PDB file of C-alpha atoms in Angstrom:
ATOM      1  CA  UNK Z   1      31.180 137.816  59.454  1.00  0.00           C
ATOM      2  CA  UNK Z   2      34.249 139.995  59.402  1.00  0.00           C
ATOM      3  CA  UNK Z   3      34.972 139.166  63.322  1.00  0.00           C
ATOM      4  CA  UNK Z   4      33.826 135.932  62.983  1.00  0.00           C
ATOM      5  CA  UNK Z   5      36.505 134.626  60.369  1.00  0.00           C
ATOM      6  CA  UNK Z   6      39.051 137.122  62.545  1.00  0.00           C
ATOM      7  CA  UNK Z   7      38.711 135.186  65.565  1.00  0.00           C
ATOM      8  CA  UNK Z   8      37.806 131.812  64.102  1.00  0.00           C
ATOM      9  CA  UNK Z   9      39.095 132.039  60.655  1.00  0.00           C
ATOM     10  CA  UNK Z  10      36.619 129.214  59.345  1.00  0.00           C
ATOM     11  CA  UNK Z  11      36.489 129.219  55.666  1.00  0.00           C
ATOM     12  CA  UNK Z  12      32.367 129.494  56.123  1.00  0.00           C
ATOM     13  CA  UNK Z  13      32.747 132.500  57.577  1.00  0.00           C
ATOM     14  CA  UNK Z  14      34.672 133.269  54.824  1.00  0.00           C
ATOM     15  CA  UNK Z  15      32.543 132.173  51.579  1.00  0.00           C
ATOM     16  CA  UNK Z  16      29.654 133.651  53.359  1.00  0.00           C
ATOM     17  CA  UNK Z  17      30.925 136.872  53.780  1.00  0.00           C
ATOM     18  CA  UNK Z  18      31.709 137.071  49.774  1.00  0.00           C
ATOM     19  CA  UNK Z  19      28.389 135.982  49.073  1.00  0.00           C
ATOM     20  CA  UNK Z  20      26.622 138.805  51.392  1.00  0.00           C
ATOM     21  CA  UNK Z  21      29.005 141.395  49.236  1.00  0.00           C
ATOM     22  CA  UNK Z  22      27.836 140.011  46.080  1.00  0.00           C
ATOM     23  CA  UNK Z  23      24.235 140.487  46.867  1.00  0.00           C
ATOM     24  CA  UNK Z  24      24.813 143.685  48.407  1.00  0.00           C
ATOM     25  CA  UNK Z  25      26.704 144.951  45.052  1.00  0.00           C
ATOM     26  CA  UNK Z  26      24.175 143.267  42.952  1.00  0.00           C
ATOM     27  CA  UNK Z  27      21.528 144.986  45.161  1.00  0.00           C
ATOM     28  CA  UNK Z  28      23.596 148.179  44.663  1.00  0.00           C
ATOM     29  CA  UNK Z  29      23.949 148.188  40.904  1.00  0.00           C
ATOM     30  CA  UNK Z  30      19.921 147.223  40.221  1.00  0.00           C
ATOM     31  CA  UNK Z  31      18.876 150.185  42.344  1.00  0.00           C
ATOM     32  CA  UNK Z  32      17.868 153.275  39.372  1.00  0.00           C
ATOM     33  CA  UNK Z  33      19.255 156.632  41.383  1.00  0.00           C
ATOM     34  CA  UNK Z  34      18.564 158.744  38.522  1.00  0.00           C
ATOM     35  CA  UNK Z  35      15.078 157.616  38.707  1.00  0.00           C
ATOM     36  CA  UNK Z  36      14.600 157.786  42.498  1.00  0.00           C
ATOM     37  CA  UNK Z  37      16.909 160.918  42.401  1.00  0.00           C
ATOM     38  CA  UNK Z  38      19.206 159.513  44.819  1.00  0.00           C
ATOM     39  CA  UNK Z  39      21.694 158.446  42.567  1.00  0.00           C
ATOM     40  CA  UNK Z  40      24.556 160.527  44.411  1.00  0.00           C
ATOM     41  CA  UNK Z  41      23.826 158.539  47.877  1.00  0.00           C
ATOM     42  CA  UNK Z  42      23.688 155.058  45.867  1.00  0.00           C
ATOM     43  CA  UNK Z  43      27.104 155.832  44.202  1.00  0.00           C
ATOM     44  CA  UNK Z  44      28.395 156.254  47.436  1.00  0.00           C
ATOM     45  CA  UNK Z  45      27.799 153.120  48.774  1.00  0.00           C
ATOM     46  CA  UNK Z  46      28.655 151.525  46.058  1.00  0.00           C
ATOM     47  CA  UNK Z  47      32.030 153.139  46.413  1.00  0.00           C
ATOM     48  CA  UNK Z  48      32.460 151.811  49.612  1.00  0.00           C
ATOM     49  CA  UNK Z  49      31.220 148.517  48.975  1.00  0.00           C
ATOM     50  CA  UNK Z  50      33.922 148.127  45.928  1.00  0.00           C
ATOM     51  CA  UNK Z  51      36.308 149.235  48.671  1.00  0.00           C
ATOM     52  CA  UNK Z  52      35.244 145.971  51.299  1.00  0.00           C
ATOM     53  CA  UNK Z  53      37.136 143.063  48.744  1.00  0.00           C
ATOM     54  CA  UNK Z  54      40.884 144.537  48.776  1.00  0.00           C
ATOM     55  CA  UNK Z  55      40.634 144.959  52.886  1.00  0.00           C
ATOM     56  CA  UNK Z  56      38.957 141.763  53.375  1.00  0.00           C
ATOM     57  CA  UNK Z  57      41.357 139.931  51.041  1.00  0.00           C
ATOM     58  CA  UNK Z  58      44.287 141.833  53.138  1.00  0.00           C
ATOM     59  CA  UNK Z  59      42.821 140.587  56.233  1.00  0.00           C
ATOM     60  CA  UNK Z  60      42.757 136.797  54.319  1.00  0.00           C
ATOM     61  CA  UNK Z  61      46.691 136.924  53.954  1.00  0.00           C
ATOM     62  CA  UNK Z  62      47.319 138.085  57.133  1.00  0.00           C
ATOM     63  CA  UNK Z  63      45.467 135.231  58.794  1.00  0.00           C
ATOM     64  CA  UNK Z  64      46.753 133.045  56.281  1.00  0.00           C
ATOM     65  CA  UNK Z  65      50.363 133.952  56.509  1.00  0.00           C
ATOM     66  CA  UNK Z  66      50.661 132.348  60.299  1.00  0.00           C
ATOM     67  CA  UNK Z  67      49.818 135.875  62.269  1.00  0.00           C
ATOM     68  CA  UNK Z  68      52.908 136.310  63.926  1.00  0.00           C
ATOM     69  CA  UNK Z  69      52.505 138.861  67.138  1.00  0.00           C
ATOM     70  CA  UNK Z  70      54.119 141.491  65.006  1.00  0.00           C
ATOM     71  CA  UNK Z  71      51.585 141.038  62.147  1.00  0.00           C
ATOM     72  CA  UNK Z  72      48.461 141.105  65.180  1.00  0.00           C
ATOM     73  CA  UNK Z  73      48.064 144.669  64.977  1.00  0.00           C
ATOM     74  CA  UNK Z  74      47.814 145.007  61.119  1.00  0.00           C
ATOM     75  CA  UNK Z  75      45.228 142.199  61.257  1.00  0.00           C
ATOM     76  CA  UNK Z  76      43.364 144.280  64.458  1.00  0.00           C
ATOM     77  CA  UNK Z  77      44.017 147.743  61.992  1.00  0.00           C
ATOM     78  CA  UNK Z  78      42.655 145.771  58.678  1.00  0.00           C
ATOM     79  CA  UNK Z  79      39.341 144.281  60.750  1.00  0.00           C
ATOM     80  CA  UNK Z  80      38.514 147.623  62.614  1.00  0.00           C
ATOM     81  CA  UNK Z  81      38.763 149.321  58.779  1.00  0.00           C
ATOM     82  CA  UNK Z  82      36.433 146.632  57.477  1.00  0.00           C
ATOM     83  CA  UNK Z  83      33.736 146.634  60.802  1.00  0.00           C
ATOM     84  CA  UNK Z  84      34.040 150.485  60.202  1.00  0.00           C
ATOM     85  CA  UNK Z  85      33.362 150.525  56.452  1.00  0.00           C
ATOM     86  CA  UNK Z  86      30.839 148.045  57.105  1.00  0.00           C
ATOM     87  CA  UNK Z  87      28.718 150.033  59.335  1.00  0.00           C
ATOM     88  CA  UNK Z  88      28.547 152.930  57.149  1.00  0.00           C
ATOM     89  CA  UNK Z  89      27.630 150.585  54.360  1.00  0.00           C
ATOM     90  CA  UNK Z  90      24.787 149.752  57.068  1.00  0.00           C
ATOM     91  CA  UNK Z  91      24.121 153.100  58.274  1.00  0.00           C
ATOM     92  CA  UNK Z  92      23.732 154.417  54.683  1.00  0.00           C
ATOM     93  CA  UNK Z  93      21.606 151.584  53.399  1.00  0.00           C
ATOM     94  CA  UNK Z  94      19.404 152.890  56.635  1.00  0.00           C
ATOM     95  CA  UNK Z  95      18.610 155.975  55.595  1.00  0.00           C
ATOM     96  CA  UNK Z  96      18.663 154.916  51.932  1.00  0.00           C
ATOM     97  CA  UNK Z  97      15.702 152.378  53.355  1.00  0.00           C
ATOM     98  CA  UNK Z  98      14.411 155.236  55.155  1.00  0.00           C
ATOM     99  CA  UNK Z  99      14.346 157.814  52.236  1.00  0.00           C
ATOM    100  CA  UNK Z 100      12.647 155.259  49.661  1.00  0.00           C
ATOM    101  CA  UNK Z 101       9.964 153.982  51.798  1.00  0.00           C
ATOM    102  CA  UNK Z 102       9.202 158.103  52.198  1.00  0.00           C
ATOM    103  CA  UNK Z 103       9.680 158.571  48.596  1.00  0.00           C
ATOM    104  CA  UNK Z 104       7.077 155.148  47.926  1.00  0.00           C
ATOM    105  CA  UNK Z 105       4.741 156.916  50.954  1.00  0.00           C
ATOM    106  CA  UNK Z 106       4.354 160.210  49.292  1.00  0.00           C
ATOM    107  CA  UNK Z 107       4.163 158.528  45.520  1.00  0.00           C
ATOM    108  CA  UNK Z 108       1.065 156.303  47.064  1.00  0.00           C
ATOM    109  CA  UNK Z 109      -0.752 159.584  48.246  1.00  0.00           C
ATOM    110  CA  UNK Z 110      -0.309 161.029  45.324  1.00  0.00           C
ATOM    111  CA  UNK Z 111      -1.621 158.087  43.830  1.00  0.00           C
ATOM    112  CA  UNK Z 112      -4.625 158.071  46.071  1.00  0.00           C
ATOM    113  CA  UNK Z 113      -5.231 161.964  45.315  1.00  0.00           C
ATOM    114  CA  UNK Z 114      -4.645 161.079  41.231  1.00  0.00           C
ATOM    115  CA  UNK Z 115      -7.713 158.078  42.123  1.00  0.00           C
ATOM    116  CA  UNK Z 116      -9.896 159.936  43.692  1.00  0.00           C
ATOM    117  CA  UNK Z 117     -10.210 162.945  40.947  1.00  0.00           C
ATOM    118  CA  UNK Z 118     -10.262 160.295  38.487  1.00  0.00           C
ATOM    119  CA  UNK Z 119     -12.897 159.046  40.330  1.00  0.00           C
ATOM    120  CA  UNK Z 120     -14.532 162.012  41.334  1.00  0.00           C
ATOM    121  CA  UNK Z 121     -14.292 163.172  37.716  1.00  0.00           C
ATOM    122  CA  UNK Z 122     -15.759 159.430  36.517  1.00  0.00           C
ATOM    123  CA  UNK Z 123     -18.992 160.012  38.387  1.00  0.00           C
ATOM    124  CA  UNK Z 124     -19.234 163.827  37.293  1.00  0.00           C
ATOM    125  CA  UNK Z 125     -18.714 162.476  33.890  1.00  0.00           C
ATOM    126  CA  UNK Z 126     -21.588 159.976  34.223  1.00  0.00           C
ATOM    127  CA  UNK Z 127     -23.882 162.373  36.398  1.00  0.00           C
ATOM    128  CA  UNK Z 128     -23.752 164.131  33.435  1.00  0.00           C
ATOM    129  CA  UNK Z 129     -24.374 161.646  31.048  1.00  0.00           C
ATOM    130  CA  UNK Z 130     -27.204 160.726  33.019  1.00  0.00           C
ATOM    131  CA  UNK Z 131     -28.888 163.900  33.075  1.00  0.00           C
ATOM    132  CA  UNK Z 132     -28.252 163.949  29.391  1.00  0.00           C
ATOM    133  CA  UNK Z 133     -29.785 160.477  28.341  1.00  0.00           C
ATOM    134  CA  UNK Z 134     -32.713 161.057  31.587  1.00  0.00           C
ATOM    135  CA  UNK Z 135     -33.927 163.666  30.115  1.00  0.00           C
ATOM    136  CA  UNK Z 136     -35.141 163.005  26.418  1.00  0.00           C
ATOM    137  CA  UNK Z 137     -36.263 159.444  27.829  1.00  0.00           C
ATOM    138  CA  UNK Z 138     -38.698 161.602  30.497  1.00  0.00           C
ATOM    139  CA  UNK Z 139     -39.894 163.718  28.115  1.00  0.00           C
ATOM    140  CA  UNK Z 140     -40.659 161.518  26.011  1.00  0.00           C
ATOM    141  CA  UNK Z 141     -42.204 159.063  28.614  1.00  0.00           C
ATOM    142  CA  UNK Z 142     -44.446 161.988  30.468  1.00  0.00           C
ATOM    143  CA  UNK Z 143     -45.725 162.577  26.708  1.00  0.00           C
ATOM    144  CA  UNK Z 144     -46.873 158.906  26.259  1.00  0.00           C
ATOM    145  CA  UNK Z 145     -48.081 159.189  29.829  1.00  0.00           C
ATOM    146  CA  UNK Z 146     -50.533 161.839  28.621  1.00  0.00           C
ATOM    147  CA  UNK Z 147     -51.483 160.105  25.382  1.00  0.00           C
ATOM    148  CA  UNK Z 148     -52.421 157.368  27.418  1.00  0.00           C
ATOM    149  CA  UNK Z 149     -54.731 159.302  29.484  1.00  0.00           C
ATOM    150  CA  UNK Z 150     -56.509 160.598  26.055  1.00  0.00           C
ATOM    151  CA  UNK Z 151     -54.486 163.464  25.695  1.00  0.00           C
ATOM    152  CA  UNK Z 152     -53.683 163.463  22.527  1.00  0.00           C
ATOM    153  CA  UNK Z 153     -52.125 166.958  21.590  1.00  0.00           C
ATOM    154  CA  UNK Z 154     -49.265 165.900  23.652  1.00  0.00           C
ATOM    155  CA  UNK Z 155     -45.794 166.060  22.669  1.00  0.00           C
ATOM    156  CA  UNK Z 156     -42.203 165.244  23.408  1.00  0.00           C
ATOM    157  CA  UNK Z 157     -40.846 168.047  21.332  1.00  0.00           C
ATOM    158  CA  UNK Z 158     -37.600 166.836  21.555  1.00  0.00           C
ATOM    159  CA  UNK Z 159     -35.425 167.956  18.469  1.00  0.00           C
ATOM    160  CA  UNK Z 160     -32.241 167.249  18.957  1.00  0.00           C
ATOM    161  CA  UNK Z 161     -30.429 165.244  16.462  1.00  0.00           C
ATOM    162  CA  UNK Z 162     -28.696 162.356  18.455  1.00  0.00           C
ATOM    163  CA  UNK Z 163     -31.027 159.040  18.931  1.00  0.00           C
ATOM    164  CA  UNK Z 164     -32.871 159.855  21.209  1.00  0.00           C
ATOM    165  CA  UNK Z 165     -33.888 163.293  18.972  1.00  0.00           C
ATOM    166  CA  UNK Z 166     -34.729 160.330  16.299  1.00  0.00           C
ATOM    167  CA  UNK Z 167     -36.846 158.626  18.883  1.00  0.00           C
ATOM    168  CA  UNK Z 168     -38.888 162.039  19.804  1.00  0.00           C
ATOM    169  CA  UNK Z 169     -39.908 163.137  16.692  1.00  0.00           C
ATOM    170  CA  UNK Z 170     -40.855 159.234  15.262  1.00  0.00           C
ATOM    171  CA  UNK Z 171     -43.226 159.370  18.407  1.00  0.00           C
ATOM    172  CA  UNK Z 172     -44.489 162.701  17.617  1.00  0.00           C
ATOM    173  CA  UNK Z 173     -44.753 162.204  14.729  1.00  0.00           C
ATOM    174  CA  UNK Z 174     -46.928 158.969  14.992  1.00  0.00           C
ATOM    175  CA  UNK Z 175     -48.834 160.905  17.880  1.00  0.00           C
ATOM    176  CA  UNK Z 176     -50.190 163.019  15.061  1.00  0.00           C
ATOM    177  CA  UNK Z 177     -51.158 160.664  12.545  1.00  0.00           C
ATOM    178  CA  UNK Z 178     -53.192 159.269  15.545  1.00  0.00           C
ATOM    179  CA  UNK Z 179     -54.294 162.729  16.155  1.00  0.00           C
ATOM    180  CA  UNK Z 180     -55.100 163.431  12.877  1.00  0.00           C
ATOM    181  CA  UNK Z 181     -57.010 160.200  12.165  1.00  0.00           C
ATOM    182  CA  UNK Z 182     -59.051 160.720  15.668  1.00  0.00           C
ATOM    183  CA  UNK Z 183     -60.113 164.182  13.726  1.00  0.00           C
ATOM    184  CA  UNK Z 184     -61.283 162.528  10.450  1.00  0.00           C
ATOM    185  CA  UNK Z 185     -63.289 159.820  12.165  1.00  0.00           C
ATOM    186  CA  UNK Z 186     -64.617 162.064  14.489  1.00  0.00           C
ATOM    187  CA  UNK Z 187     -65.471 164.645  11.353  1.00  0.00           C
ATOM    188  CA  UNK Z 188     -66.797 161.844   9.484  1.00  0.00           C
TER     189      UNK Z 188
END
């Protein structure tokens, strides 16, 4: 935009090249360095970029003023500045690019390894809560299995105090008032 309004000095060239500063200023300032820890590169271009408006606005008057031959040199000195301080703008917003999308590559891997122990630890968690809750409930099923096949000196024995506990020793202890009335009738 720069050469453009040099050689053509249209006044679109112009308005457009203010309006690319402001975003790139506004881009700039809502970037956190502190946070990304690249605050040092981020003030740098932002140093440069505050620097762009005084040569540009030199370059303005010097087209402006009627360019005389004399003046065609500080007008070829003013746009080389600004192409220059341009490209490093671009060259440091490169490897500013290039250092967040690292940053946001190795933050997503440690995201992945943070999902998969969460994970990992979720299932662990519920293995054991399986194992936990399986347990009383096959007891106490493999007891009512042998009840049912006349066994009736079978037990759960499961004391625990926790619901299932409760569950156990209701069973067993309705198991034996079966038991013990299948002992009076039969001594009767």
């Amino acid at each position: 935009l720069t050469q453009d309004y040099l050689l053509h000095g249209h006044a679109r060239a112009r308005r457009q090249w203010h309006a690319v500063h402001t975003e790139l200023t506004q881009t700039l300032h809502e970037l956190d360095g502190p946070a990304l820890g690249l605050k040092d590169d981020i003030d740098d271009l932002v140093g440069i970029s505050e620097g762009l408006p005084p040569l540009f606005a030199a370059l303005e008057s010097s087209t402006r003023a009627g360019a005389a031959d004399s003046d065609g040199g500080r007008r070829q000195m003013l746009s080389d500045h600004l192409v220059a301080e341009t490209r490093r703008i671009s060259d440091g917003a490169f490897d500013l690019a290039r250092r967040l999308i690292e940053m946001r590559s190795q933050q997503q891997r440690q995201l992945r390894i943070v999902t998969l122990v969460a994970n990992a630890s979720l299932v662990a968690m519920l293995s054991g809560l399986v194992a936990v809750v399986l347990r009383p409930m096959r007891r106490l099923q493999d007891a009512a299995h042998r009840i049912e096949a006349g066994e009736l000196q079978a037990r759960s024995a499961y004391l625990a105090r926790d619901e299932f506990g409760a569950l156990s020793q209701s069973f067993d202890a309705m198991i034996q008032s079966l038991q013990d009335r299948q002992e009076t009738l039969e001594a009767t």
